[in-house]
Short mmCIF file of C-alpha atoms in Angstrom, two decimals:
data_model
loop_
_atom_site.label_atom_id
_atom_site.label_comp_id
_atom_site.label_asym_id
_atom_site.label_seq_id
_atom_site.Cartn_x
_atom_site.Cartn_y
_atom_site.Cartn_z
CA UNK A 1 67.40 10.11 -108.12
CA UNK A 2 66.97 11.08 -104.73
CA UNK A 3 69.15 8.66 -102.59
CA UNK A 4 68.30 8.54 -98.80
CA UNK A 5 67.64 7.06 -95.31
CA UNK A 6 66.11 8.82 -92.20
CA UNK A 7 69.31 9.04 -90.46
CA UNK A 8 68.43 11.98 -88.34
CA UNK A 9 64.63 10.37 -87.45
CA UNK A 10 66.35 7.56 -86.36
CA UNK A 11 69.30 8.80 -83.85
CA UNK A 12 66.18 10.93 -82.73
CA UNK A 13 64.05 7.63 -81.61
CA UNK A 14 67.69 6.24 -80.84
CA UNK A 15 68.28 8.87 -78.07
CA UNK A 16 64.69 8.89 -76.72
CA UNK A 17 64.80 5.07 -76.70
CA UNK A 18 68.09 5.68 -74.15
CA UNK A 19 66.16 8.44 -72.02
CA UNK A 20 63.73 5.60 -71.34
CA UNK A 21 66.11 3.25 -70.86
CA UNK A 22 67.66 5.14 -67.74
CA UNK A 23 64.68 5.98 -66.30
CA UNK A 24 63.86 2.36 -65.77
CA UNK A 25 67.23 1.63 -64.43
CA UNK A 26 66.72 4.28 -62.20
CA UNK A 27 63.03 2.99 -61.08
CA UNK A 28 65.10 -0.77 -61.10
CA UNK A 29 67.78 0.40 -58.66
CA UNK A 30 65.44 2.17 -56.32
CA UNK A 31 63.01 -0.87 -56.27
CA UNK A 32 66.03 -3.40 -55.46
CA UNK A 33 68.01 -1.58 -52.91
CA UNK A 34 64.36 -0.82 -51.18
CA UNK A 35 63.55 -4.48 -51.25
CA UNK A 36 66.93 -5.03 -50.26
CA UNK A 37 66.94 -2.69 -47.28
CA UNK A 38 63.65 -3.95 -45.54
CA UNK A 39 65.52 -7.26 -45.18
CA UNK A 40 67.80 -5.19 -43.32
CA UNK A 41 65.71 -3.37 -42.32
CA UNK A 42 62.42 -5.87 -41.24
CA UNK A 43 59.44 -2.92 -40.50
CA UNK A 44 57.18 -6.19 -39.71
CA UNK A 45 58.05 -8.22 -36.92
CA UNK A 46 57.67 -12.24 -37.88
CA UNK A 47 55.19 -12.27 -35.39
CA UNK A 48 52.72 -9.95 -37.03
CA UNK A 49 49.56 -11.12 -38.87
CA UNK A 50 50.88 -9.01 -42.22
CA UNK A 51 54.56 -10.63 -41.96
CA UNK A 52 53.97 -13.13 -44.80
CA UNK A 53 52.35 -10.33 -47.17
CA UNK A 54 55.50 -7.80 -45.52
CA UNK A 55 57.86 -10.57 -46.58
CA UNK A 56 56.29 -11.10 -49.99
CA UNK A 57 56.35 -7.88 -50.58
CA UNK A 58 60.01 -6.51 -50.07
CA UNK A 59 60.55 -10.29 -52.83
CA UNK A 60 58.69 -8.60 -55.20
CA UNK A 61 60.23 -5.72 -55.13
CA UNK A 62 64.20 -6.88 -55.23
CA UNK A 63 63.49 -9.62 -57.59
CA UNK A 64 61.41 -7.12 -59.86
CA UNK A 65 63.78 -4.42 -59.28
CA UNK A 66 66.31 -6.65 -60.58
CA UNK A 67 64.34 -8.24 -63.91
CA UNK A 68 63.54 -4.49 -64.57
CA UNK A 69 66.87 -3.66 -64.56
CA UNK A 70 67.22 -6.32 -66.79
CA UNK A 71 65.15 -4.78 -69.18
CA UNK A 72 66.58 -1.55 -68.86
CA UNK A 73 69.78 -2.31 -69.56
CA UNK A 74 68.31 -4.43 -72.50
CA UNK A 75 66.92 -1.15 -74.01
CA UNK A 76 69.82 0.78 -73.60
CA UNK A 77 72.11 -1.72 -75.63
CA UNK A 78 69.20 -1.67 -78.09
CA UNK A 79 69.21 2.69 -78.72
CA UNK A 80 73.09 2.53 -78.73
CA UNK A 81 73.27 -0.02 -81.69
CA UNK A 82 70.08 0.95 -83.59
CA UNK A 83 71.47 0.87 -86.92
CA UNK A 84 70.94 4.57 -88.66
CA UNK A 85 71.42 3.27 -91.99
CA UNK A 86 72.29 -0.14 -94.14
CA UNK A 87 75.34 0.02 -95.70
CA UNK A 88 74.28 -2.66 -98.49
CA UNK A 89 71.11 -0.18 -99.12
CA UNK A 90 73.74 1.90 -100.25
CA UNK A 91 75.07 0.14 -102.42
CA UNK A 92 71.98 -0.75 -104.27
CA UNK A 93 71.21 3.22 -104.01
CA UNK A 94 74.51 4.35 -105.76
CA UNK A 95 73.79 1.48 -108.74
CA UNK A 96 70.39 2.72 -109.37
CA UNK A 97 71.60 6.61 -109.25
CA UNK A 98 73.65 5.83 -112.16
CA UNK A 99 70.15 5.16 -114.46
CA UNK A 100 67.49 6.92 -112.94
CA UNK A 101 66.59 10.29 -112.74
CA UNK A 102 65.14 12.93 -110.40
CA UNK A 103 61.45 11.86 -111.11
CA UNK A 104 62.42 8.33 -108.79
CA UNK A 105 63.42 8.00 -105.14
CA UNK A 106 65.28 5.59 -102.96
CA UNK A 107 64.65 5.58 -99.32
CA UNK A 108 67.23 3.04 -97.62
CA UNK A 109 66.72 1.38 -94.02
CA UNK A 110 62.83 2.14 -93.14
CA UNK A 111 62.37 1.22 -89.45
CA UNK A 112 58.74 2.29 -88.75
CA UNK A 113 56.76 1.68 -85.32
CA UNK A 114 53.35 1.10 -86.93
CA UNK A 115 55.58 -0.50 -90.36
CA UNK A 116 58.35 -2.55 -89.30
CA UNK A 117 61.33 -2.62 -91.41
CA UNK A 118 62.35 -2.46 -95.06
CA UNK A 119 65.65 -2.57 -96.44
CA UNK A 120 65.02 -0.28 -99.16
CA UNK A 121 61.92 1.11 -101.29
CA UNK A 122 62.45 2.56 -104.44
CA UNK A 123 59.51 5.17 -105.54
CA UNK A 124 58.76 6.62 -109.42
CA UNK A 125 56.12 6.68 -112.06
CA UNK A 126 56.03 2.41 -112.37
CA UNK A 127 54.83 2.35 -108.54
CA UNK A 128 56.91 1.01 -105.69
CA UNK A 129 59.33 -1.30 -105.57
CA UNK A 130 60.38 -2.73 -102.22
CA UNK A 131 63.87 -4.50 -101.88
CA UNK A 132 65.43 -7.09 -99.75
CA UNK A 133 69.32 -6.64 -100.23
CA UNK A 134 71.65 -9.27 -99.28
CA UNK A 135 75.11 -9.11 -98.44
CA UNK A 136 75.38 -13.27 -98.49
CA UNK A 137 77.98 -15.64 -100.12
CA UNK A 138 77.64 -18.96 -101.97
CA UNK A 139 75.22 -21.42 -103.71
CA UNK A 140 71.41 -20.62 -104.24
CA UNK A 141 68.50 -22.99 -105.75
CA UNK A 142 65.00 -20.45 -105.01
CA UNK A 143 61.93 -23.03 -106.88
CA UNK A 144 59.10 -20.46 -106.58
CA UNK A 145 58.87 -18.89 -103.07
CA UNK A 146 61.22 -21.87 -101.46
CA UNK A 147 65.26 -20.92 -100.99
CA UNK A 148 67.32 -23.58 -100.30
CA UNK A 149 71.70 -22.98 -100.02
CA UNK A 150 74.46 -25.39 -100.73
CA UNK A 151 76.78 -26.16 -97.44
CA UNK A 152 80.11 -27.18 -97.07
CA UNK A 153 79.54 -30.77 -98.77
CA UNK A 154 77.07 -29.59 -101.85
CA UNK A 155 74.27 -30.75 -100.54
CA UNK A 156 70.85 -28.53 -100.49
CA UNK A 157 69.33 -26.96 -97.50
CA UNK A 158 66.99 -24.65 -96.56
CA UNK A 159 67.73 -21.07 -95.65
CA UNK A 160 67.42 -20.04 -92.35
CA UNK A 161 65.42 -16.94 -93.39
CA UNK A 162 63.48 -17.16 -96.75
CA UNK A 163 64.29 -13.80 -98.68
CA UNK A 164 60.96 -14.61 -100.86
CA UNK A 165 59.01 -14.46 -97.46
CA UNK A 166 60.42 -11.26 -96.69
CA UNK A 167 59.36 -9.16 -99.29
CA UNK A 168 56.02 -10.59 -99.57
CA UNK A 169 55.76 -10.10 -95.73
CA UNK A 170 57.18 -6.25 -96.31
CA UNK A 171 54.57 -5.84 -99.39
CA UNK A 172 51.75 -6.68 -97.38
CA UNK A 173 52.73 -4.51 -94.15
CA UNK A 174 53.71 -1.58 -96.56
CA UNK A 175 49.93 -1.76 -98.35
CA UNK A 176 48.40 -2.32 -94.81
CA UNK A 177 50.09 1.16 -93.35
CA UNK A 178 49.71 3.20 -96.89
CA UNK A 179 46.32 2.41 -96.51
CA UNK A 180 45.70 3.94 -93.45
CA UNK A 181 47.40 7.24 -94.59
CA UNK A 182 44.60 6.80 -97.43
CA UNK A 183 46.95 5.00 -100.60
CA UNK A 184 44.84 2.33 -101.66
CA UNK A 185 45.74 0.48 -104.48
CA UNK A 186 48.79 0.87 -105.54
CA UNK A 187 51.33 -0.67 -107.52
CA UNK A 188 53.84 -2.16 -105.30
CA UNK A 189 56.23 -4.85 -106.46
CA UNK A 190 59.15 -6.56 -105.15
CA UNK A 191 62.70 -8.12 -105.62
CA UNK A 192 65.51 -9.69 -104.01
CA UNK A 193 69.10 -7.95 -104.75
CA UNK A 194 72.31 -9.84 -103.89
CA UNK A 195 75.28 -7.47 -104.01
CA UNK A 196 77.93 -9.67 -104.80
CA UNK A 197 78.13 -11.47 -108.48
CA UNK A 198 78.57 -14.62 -109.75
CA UNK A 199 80.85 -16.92 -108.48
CA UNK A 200 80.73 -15.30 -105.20
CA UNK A 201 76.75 -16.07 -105.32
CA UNK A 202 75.55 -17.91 -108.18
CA UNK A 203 71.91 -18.35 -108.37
CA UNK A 204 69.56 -20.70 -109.86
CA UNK A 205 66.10 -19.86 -110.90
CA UNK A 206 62.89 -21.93 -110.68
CA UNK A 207 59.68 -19.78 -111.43
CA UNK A 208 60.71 -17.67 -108.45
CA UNK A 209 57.93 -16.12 -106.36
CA UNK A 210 59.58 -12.67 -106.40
CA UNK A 211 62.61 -11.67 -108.36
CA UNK A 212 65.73 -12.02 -107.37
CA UNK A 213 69.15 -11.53 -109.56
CA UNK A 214 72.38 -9.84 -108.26
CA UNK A 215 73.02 -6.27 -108.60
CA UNK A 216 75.14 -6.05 -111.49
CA UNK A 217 71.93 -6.74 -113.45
CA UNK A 218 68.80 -5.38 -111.45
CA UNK A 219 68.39 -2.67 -113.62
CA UNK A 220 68.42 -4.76 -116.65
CA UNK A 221 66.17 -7.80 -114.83
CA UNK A 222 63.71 -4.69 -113.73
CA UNK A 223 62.94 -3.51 -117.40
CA UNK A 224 60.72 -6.96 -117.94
CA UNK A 225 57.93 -5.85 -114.86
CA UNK A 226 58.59 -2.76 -112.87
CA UNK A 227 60.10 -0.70 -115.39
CA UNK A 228 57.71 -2.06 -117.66
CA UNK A 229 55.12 0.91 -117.98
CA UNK A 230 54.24 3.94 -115.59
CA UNK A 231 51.34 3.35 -113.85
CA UNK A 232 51.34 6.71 -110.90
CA UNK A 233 52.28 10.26 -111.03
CA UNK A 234 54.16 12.45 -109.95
CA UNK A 235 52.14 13.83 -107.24
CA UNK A 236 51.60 10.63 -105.78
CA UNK A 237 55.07 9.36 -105.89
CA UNK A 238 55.63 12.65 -103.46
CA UNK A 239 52.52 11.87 -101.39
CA UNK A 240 53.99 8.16 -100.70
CA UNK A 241 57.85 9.24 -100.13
CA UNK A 242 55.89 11.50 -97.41
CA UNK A 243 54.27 9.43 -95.78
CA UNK A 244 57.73 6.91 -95.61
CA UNK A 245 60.27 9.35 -95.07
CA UNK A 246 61.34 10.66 -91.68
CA UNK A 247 63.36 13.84 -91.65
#
């Protein structure tokens, strides 16, 4: 099985997304210390007919200079922390390399402009599969597409991000932009993968919405739906991991 993540694509956008990111510092700093320096500076005297709009003027550009270097400095922190891969991606990866074989792919941390991101989407002759994988601890009830967790005292509350919601929300953007690269109706199923095992998460099971089950027994849960039948071939499984991977 072909185990990967666009590691290289994404330092790429990381770096350009830190060129950008000085040049509006740059632009930032010249607009402040201009706005700053006709206060020094006054080219208007407050006599003049144009003072107010003068006045205005050398405002907007200190207190713009200064929200754009707000910005700036915003997108810079973003490129240097843009994760390159997910470590519990890999995880799931290495499990499903010990089963499958060449004719299946798993492409780990998908972070797409006109996409979004996806944790992981696993590609082969049953279709695709797109994951959520969650490194989380504890106590889960999921009734359908609702997730609720135990806290500290037993008692049930809801999650502060629903895992069902997720995928659906990931299935739906992934058909929207396969579409426009001309894959129409496809197979594309989901499930939600917790890494660690029961006790560490135990899990109870209403009719869920989209499977989940810890990763210990994906492969086994998968054999029920996804592994079920093939339903594409080979040719388009390579079309699709195209269109989704970034070297």
């Amino acid at each position: 099985m072909r185990n990967v993540a666009p590691s290289r694509a994404l330092v790429r956008r990381s770096y350009q997304w830190l060129t950008v990111a000085f040049l509006v510092i740059a632009v930032a700093i010249f607009m402040a210390i201009f706005g700053l320096a006709l206060y020094q500076i006054p080219l208007v005297s407050k006599s003049h007919d144009a003072y107010p709009f003068f006045n205005a003027g050398r405002g907007v550009l200190f207190v713009g200079g200064v929200i754009l270097g707000g910005v700036g400095v915003g997108m810079a922190i973003r490129a240097v922390t843009w994760k390159v891969d997910n470590d519990v991606a890999k995880l799931l990866g290495d499990e499903l390399s010990r089963h499958l074989d060449k004719q299946y792919a798993l492409i780990r941390n998908i972070n797409r402009r006109q996409l979004g991101y996806i944790d992981a989407v696993l590609l082969g002759p049953p279709g695709v599969l797109v994951f959520r994988v969650l490194n989380l601890k504890g106590k889960f009830l999921n009734e359908k597409a609702k997730w609720l967790k135990a806290d500290k005292s037993g008692q049930w509350i809801p999650m502060r991000l629903n895992p069902s919601q997720q995928v659906i929300d990931d299935i739906k953007s992934l058909k929207q932009y396969l579409a426009t690269k001309g894959l129409q109706d496809l197979p594309i199923f989901g499930a939600i993968v917790f890494i660690h095992d029961d006790p560490v998460v135990h899990l109870t099971l209403k009719e869920p919405a989209v499977l989940a089950t810890h990763l210990s027994s994906l492969y086994r849960r998968l054999q029920v739906n996804y592994f079920a039948k093939e339903r594409i071939d080979q040719k388009l499984v390579n079309q699709i991991f195209n269109e989704l991977y970034e070297a």
